[in-house]
PDB file of C-alpha atoms in Angstrom:
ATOM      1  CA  UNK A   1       5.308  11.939  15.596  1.00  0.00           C
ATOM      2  CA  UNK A   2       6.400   9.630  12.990  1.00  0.00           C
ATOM      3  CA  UNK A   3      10.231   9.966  11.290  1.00  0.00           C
ATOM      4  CA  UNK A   4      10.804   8.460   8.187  1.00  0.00           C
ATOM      5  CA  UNK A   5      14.280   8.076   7.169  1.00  0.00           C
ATOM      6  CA  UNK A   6      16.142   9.338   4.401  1.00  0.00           C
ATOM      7  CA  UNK A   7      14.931   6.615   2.030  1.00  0.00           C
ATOM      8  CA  UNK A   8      11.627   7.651   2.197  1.00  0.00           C
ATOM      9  CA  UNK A   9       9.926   7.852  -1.370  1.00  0.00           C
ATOM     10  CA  UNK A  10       7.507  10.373  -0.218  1.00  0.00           C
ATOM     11  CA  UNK A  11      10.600  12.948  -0.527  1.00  0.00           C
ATOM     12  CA  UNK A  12      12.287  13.578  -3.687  1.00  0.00           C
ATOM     13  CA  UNK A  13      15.060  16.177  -4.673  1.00  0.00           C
ATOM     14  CA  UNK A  14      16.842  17.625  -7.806  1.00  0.00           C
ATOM     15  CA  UNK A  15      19.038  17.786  -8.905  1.00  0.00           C
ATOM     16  CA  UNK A  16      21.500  16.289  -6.891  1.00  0.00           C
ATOM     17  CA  UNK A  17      24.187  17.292  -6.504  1.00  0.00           C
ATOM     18  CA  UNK A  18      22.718  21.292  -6.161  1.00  0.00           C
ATOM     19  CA  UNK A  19      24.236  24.147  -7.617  1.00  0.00           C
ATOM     20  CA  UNK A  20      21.426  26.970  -6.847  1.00  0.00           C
ATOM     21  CA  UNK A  21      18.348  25.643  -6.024  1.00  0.00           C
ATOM     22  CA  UNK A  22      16.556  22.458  -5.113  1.00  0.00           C
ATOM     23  CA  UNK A  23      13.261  21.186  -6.175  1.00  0.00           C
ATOM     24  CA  UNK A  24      11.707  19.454  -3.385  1.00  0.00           C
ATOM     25  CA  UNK A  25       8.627  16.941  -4.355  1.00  0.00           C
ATOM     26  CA  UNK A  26       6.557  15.700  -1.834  1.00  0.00           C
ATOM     27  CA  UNK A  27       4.608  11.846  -2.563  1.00  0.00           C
ATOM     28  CA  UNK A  28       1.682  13.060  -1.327  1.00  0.00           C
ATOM     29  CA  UNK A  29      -0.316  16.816  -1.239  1.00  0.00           C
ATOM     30  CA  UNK A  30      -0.565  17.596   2.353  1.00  0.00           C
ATOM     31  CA  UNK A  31      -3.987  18.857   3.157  1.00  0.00           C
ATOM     32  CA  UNK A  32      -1.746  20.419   6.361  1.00  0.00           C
ATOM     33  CA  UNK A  33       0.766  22.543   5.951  1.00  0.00           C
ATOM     34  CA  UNK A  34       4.322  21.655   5.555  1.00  0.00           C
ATOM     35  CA  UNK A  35       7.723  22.909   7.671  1.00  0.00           C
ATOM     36  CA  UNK A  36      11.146  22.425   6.486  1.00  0.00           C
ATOM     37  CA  UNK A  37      15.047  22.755   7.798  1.00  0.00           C
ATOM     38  CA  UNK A  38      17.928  22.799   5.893  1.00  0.00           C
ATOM     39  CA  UNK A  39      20.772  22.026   8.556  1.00  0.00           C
ATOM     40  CA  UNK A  40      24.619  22.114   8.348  1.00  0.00           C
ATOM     41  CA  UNK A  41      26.716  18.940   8.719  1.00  0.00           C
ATOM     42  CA  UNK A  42      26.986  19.962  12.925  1.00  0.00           C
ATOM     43  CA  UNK A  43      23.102  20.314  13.328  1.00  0.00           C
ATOM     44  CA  UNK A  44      23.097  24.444  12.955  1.00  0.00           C
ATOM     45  CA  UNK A  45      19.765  25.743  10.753  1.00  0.00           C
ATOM     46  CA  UNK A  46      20.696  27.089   8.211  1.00  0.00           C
ATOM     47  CA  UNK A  47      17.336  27.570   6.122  1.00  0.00           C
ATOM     48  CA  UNK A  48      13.875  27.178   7.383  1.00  0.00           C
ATOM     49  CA  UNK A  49      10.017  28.073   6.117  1.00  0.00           C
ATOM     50  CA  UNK A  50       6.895  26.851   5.116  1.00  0.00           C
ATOM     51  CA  UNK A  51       4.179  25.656   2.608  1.00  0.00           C
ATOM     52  CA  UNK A  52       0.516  26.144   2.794  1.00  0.00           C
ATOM     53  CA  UNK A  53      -1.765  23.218   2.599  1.00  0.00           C
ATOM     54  CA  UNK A  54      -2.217  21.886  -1.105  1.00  0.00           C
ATOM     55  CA  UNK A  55       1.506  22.007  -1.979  1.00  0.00           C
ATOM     56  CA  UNK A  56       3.100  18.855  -3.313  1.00  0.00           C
ATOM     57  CA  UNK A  57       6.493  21.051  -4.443  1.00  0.00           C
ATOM     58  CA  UNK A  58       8.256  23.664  -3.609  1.00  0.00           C
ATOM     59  CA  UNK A  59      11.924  25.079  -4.769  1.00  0.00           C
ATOM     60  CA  UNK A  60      14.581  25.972  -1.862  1.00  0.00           C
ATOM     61  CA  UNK A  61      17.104  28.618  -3.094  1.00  0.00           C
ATOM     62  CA  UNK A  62      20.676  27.327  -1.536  1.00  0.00           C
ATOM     63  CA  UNK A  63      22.796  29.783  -3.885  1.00  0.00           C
ATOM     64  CA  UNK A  64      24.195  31.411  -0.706  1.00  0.00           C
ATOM     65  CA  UNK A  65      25.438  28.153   1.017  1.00  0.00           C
ATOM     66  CA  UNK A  66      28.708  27.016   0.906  1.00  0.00           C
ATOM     67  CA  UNK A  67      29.378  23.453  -0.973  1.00  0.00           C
ATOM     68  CA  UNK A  68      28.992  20.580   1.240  1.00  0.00           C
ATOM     69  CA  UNK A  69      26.828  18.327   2.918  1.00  0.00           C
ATOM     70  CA  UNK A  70      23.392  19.168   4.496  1.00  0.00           C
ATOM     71  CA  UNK A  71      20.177  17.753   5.600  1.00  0.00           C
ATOM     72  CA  UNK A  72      16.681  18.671   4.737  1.00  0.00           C
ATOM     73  CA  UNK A  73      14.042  17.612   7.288  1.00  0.00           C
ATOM     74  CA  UNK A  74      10.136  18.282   6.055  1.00  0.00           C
ATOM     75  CA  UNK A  75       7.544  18.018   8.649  1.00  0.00           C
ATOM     76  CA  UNK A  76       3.872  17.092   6.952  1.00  0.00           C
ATOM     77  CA  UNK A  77       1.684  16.932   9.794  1.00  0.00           C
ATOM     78  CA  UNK A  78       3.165  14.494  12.330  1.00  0.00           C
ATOM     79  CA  UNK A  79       5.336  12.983   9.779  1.00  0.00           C
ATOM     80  CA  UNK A  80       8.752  14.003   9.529  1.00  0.00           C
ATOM     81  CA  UNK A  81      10.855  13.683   6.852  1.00  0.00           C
ATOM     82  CA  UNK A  82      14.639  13.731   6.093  1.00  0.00           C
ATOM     83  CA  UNK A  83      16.845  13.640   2.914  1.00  0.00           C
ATOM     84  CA  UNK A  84      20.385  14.435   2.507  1.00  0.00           C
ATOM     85  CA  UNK A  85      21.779  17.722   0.326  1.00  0.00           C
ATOM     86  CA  UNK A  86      25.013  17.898  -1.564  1.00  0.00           C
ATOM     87  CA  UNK A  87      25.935  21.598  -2.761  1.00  0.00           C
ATOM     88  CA  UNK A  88      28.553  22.334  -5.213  1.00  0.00           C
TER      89      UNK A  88
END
């Protein structure tokens, strides 16, 4: 498995700060499909699911969260990514 930290280009998310939802963009279409996890600051999930194969963006709806920090992690094949959150 490969982690690539929360620089990573291949993620993108907006808008950020989040009110309701997030747009996630992915640098690349996965031809596999694609896991994510939304956790709280103490490592609980909070939000999880998936993408079929083909998808290079997807929306999260985070309406229901508290504000705060979070952290997204988005598994494309053997690649894992991770990106922080900020909810209003």
């Amino acid at each position: 498995v490969n982690v690539v930290w929360k620089g990573s280009a291949e993620l993108l998310l907006s808008p950020m700060p989040a009110t309701d939802q997030i747009q996630v963009q992915l640098g690349l279409v996965s031809d596999e499909g694609t896991t994510w996890q939304l956790f709280d600051p103490v490592g609980r999930t909070v939000l999880s699911g998936s993408q079929q194969e083909g998808v290079s963006a997807f929306s999260l709806d985070i309406s229901m969260l508290a504000g705060g920090a979070y952290t997204l992690q988005v598994q494309i094949g053997m690649k894992i990514y991770t990106k922080s959150v900020i909810k209003r």
